[in-house]
Short mmCIF file of C-alpha atoms in Angstrom, two decimals:
data_model
loop_
_atom_site.label_atom_id
_atom_site.label_comp_id
_atom_site.label_asym_id
_atom_site.label_seq_id
_atom_site.Cartn_x
_atom_site.Cartn_y
_atom_site.Cartn_z
CA MET A 1 36.18 6.05 -38.24
CA GLU A 2 33.68 4.39 -35.88
CA LYS A 3 36.46 2.22 -34.51
CA ASN A 4 38.57 5.35 -33.96
CA LYS A 5 35.72 7.05 -32.11
CA SER A 6 35.03 4.03 -29.91
CA PHE A 7 38.66 4.03 -28.77
CA TYR A 8 37.99 7.22 -26.79
CA ARG A 9 35.05 5.91 -24.79
CA PRO A 10 37.30 4.18 -22.23
CA PHE A 11 39.16 7.49 -21.83
CA LEU A 12 35.88 9.26 -21.11
CA LEU A 13 34.95 6.53 -18.60
CA ILE A 14 38.33 6.84 -16.87
CA ILE A 15 37.86 10.61 -16.57
CA PHE A 16 34.36 10.10 -15.18
CA VAL A 17 35.61 7.65 -12.54
CA PHE A 18 38.46 10.00 -11.64
CA ILE A 19 36.01 12.90 -11.20
CA ILE A 20 34.00 10.85 -8.68
CA MET A 21 37.14 9.82 -6.81
CA PHE A 22 38.52 13.34 -6.93
CA LYS A 23 35.34 14.79 -5.42
CA ILE A 24 35.79 12.42 -2.46
CA ILE A 25 39.49 13.32 -2.19
CA VAL A 26 38.75 17.06 -2.20
CA ASP A 27 36.54 16.68 0.86
CA ILE A 28 39.21 14.92 2.92
CA MET A 29 42.55 16.22 1.60
CA PRO A 30 44.20 19.65 2.04
CA SER A 31 43.63 21.98 -0.90
CA ASP A 32 47.40 22.28 -1.46
CA TYR A 33 47.35 18.95 -3.30
CA ILE A 34 44.35 19.56 -5.56
CA TYR A 35 46.23 20.81 -8.62
CA ILE A 36 49.07 18.32 -8.23
CA ILE A 37 46.69 15.35 -8.08
CA ASN A 38 44.94 16.54 -11.23
CA ALA A 39 48.18 17.23 -13.05
CA ILE A 40 49.52 13.74 -12.26
CA PHE A 41 46.31 12.15 -13.51
CA LEU A 42 46.38 14.25 -16.68
CA MET A 43 50.01 13.34 -17.30
CA GLY A 44 49.01 9.68 -17.21
CA MET A 45 46.24 10.33 -19.74
CA ILE A 46 48.64 12.29 -21.95
CA ILE A 47 51.06 9.35 -21.98
CA LEU A 48 48.27 6.95 -22.98
CA LEU A 49 47.16 9.22 -25.82
CA TYR A 50 50.75 9.70 -26.93
CA PHE A 51 51.26 5.95 -27.26
CA LYS A 52 47.98 5.73 -29.17
CA GLY A 53 48.80 8.28 -31.84
CA GLY A 54 51.91 10.26 -31.01
CA PHE A 55 51.97 14.03 -30.59
CA PRO A 56 50.61 15.78 -33.70
CA ARG A 57 52.51 18.93 -34.63
CA ASP A 58 50.66 22.15 -33.93
CA ARG A 59 51.01 23.60 -37.43
CA SER A 60 47.80 25.57 -37.68
CA TYR A 61 47.88 28.37 -40.25
CA TYR A 62 45.97 30.52 -37.75
CA LYS A 63 48.26 29.95 -34.76
CA LYS A 64 50.25 33.20 -34.93
CA SER A 65 47.18 35.32 -35.61
CA SER A 66 45.23 33.66 -32.79
CA ILE A 67 48.13 34.20 -30.37
CA LYS A 68 48.15 37.90 -31.24
CA ILE A 69 44.38 38.09 -30.72
CA VAL A 70 44.58 36.47 -27.28
CA LEU A 71 47.52 38.62 -26.15
CA ILE A 72 45.79 41.82 -27.27
CA ILE A 73 42.57 40.84 -25.50
CA MET A 74 44.41 39.92 -22.30
CA LEU A 75 46.46 43.14 -22.34
CA PHE A 76 43.25 45.09 -22.82
CA TYR A 77 41.71 43.13 -19.92
CA ILE A 78 44.66 44.02 -17.66
CA PHE A 79 44.40 47.68 -18.68
CA ILE A 80 40.66 47.77 -17.95
CA ILE A 81 40.83 46.11 -14.52
CA TYR A 82 43.66 48.37 -13.36
CA LEU A 83 41.78 51.37 -14.66
CA LEU A 84 38.81 50.19 -12.60
CA GLY A 85 41.19 49.92 -9.65
CA LEU A 86 41.50 53.71 -9.67
CA PHE A 87 37.81 53.82 -8.71
CA VAL A 88 37.33 50.69 -6.59
CA GLY A 89 40.76 50.67 -4.95
CA PHE A 90 43.62 48.19 -4.80
CA ILE A 91 44.61 45.42 -2.45
CA LYS A 92 48.14 44.28 -1.58
CA ASN A 93 49.16 40.88 -2.91
CA LEU A 94 50.82 39.03 -0.05
CA TYR A 95 51.99 36.20 -2.33
CA PHE A 96 54.17 38.61 -4.30
CA TYR A 97 56.28 39.42 -1.23
CA ASP A 98 56.82 35.79 -0.17
CA ILE A 99 58.71 33.86 -2.83
CA PHE A 100 57.95 30.50 -1.19
CA MET A 101 54.20 31.15 -1.09
CA LEU A 102 54.34 32.55 -4.62
CA LEU A 103 55.98 29.45 -6.06
CA LYS A 104 53.85 27.14 -3.92
CA ASN A 105 50.71 28.58 -5.53
CA VAL A 106 51.88 29.45 -9.03
CA ILE A 107 53.74 26.27 -10.00
CA PRO A 108 50.90 23.77 -9.29
CA ILE A 109 48.33 25.95 -11.07
CA ALA A 110 50.60 26.51 -14.07
CA PHE A 111 51.44 22.79 -14.24
CA PHE A 112 47.75 21.89 -14.11
CA ILE A 113 46.85 24.41 -16.83
CA ILE A 114 49.58 23.20 -19.19
CA THR A 115 48.87 19.48 -18.68
CA SER A 116 45.10 19.92 -19.00
CA GLU A 117 45.46 21.84 -22.26
CA ILE A 118 47.97 19.36 -23.71
CA PHE A 119 45.53 16.60 -22.81
CA ARG A 120 42.71 18.54 -24.48
CA TYR A 121 44.89 19.06 -27.56
CA LEU A 122 45.81 15.39 -27.91
CA PHE A 123 42.26 14.23 -27.35
CA LEU A 124 40.76 16.62 -29.91
CA ARG A 125 43.48 16.22 -32.54
CA HIS A 126 42.81 12.48 -32.82
CA ASN A 127 39.31 13.10 -34.21
CA PRO A 128 37.19 11.53 -31.45
CA GLY A 129 33.86 12.69 -32.98
CA LYS A 130 31.41 15.40 -31.96
CA ALA A 131 29.63 13.38 -29.27
CA ASN A 132 32.90 12.42 -27.58
CA ILE A 133 34.13 16.02 -27.78
CA ALA A 134 30.93 17.23 -26.07
CA ILE A 135 31.24 14.63 -23.29
CA PHE A 136 34.95 15.36 -22.89
CA THR A 137 34.31 19.10 -22.55
CA LEU A 138 31.53 18.49 -20.04
CA GLU A 139 33.85 16.34 -17.94
CA LEU A 140 36.54 19.03 -17.96
CA ILE A 141 33.90 21.56 -16.90
CA ILE A 142 32.86 19.39 -13.96
CA LEU A 143 36.48 18.76 -12.96
CA ASN A 144 37.29 22.47 -12.99
CA ILE A 145 34.11 23.32 -11.09
CA ILE A 146 35.07 20.86 -8.34
CA ILE A 147 38.45 22.60 -8.10
CA GLY A 148 36.89 26.06 -8.26
CA ILE A 149 34.34 25.52 -5.49
CA SER A 150 36.62 23.48 -3.21
CA SER A 151 37.49 26.54 -1.12
CA TYR A 152 33.86 27.60 -0.61
CA ASN A 153 31.38 26.56 2.05
CA ILE A 154 27.82 27.05 0.88
CA VAL A 155 25.89 28.32 3.90
CA SER A 156 23.34 30.61 2.29
CA ILE A 157 21.44 31.31 -0.91
CA LYS A 158 23.52 34.44 -1.41
CA GLN A 159 26.76 32.48 -1.28
CA LEU A 160 25.34 29.89 -3.68
CA PHE A 161 24.48 32.69 -6.10
CA ILE A 162 28.01 34.10 -5.79
CA ILE A 163 29.56 30.69 -6.48
CA VAL A 164 27.35 30.14 -9.53
CA SER A 165 28.03 33.60 -10.96
CA MET A 166 31.74 33.88 -10.04
CA VAL A 167 32.89 30.29 -10.48
CA ILE A 168 30.54 27.93 -12.30
CA ILE A 169 29.33 30.09 -15.20
CA PRO A 170 32.81 31.50 -15.98
CA ILE A 171 34.27 27.98 -15.94
CA ILE A 172 31.63 26.79 -18.40
CA ALA A 173 32.36 29.74 -20.70
CA SER A 174 36.12 29.22 -20.43
CA GLU A 175 36.12 25.47 -21.06
CA VAL A 176 33.76 25.67 -24.04
CA MET A 177 35.89 28.42 -25.58
CA CYS A 178 39.10 26.46 -24.97
CA THR A 179 37.70 23.37 -26.66
CA TYR A 180 36.60 25.46 -29.64
CA VAL A 181 39.98 27.18 -30.03
CA VAL A 182 42.10 24.05 -29.53
CA HIS A 183 39.94 22.01 -31.89
CA ASN A 184 39.83 24.63 -34.64
CA VAL A 185 43.05 26.57 -34.25
CA SER A 186 45.86 25.84 -31.81
CA LEU A 187 46.95 24.88 -28.31
CA ILE A 188 49.16 27.88 -27.51
CA PRO A 189 46.52 30.68 -27.42
CA VAL A 190 44.50 28.78 -24.82
CA ILE A 191 47.53 28.18 -22.59
CA LEU A 192 48.44 31.88 -22.77
CA TYR A 193 44.87 32.91 -21.92
CA LYS A 194 44.63 30.59 -18.93
CA LEU A 195 48.09 31.38 -17.55
CA ILE A 196 47.51 35.12 -17.71
CA TYR A 197 43.96 35.02 -16.39
CA ASN A 198 44.60 32.59 -13.54
CA LEU A 199 48.07 33.69 -12.43
CA LEU A 200 47.99 37.46 -12.92
CA PHE A 201 46.97 38.32 -9.35
CA TYR A 202 49.70 36.07 -7.91
CA ILE A 203 52.59 37.75 -9.71
CA VAL A 204 51.78 41.45 -9.28
CA PRO A 205 52.42 43.46 -6.08
CA PHE A 206 48.87 44.80 -5.93
CA SER A 207 45.61 44.12 -7.70
CA PRO A 208 42.28 45.91 -8.15
CA ASP A 209 39.69 45.18 -5.47
CA LEU A 210 37.05 43.97 -7.90
CA SER A 211 33.53 43.14 -6.76
CA GLU A 212 31.77 39.85 -7.48
CA TYR A 213 29.93 41.59 -10.31
CA PHE A 214 33.11 42.56 -12.17
CA ILE A 215 34.71 39.16 -11.58
CA SER A 216 31.64 37.46 -13.08
CA VAL A 217 31.48 39.83 -16.06
CA PHE A 218 35.16 39.38 -16.93
CA GLY A 219 35.02 35.65 -16.26
CA VAL A 220 32.35 35.22 -18.93
CA GLY A 221 33.19 38.18 -21.15
CA ILE A 222 36.85 37.38 -21.83
CA PRO A 223 36.21 33.83 -23.12
CA TYR A 224 33.28 35.08 -25.19
CA ILE A 225 35.35 37.86 -26.79
CA ILE A 226 38.17 35.43 -27.58
CA TYR A 227 35.66 33.01 -29.11
CA ILE A 228 34.11 35.73 -31.28
CA GLU A 229 37.48 37.05 -32.47
CA ILE A 230 38.81 33.57 -33.28
CA GLN A 231 35.58 32.77 -35.11
CA ASN A 232 35.94 35.98 -37.12
CA LEU A 233 39.54 35.01 -37.92
CA LEU A 234 38.41 31.66 -39.28
CA ASP A 235 35.60 33.29 -41.28
CA ILE A 236 38.03 35.72 -42.91
CA TYR A 237 40.18 32.91 -44.24
#
């Protein structure tokens, strides 16, 4: 088992080196390439893990129930935010009316989400050990934070607070929840959650004009609710 755990340390080191290089790249390269660069890197890591131990079948007994839980929570989330839109107003989604811009934004994000979660699944399903799982999750958090804050310029304390509350804390909540669900249940619920949450406002003609407060609350609240419900599911059985 110790030998099996030690196999993953080079993977963690490779991810760490990539994070450093990626941070440099983000500062000098157009944001259009951010998701593609990450997805290509993750594909390479997926191939390495596949040759190490294949692709374990996702046969979790809880998979169907967990998918239902996530879909119900996300539908409820959509209902709530559009209900709030009746009070805070709506904004027109320009991406929806330009198919080229829509695909240009949706496809890279979707590709990144799917590859990152497959990578998470393969890494966790090969029993790397608790310490390696913690380091792995931390590295994914840092990677996603770099992506999340790449479009911001911190020029004031207020903007720093907004970035922390709207981007950093929700990313931490999301990545920890995803690791928990993938490790204990299945890959599919996490992919569904991320695709819906991250792509919803690209594929609808208008969206609620939510304030930073609501974005922060939902960004932390949705992962927490999913975590609690999945935990309850596991406790029941």
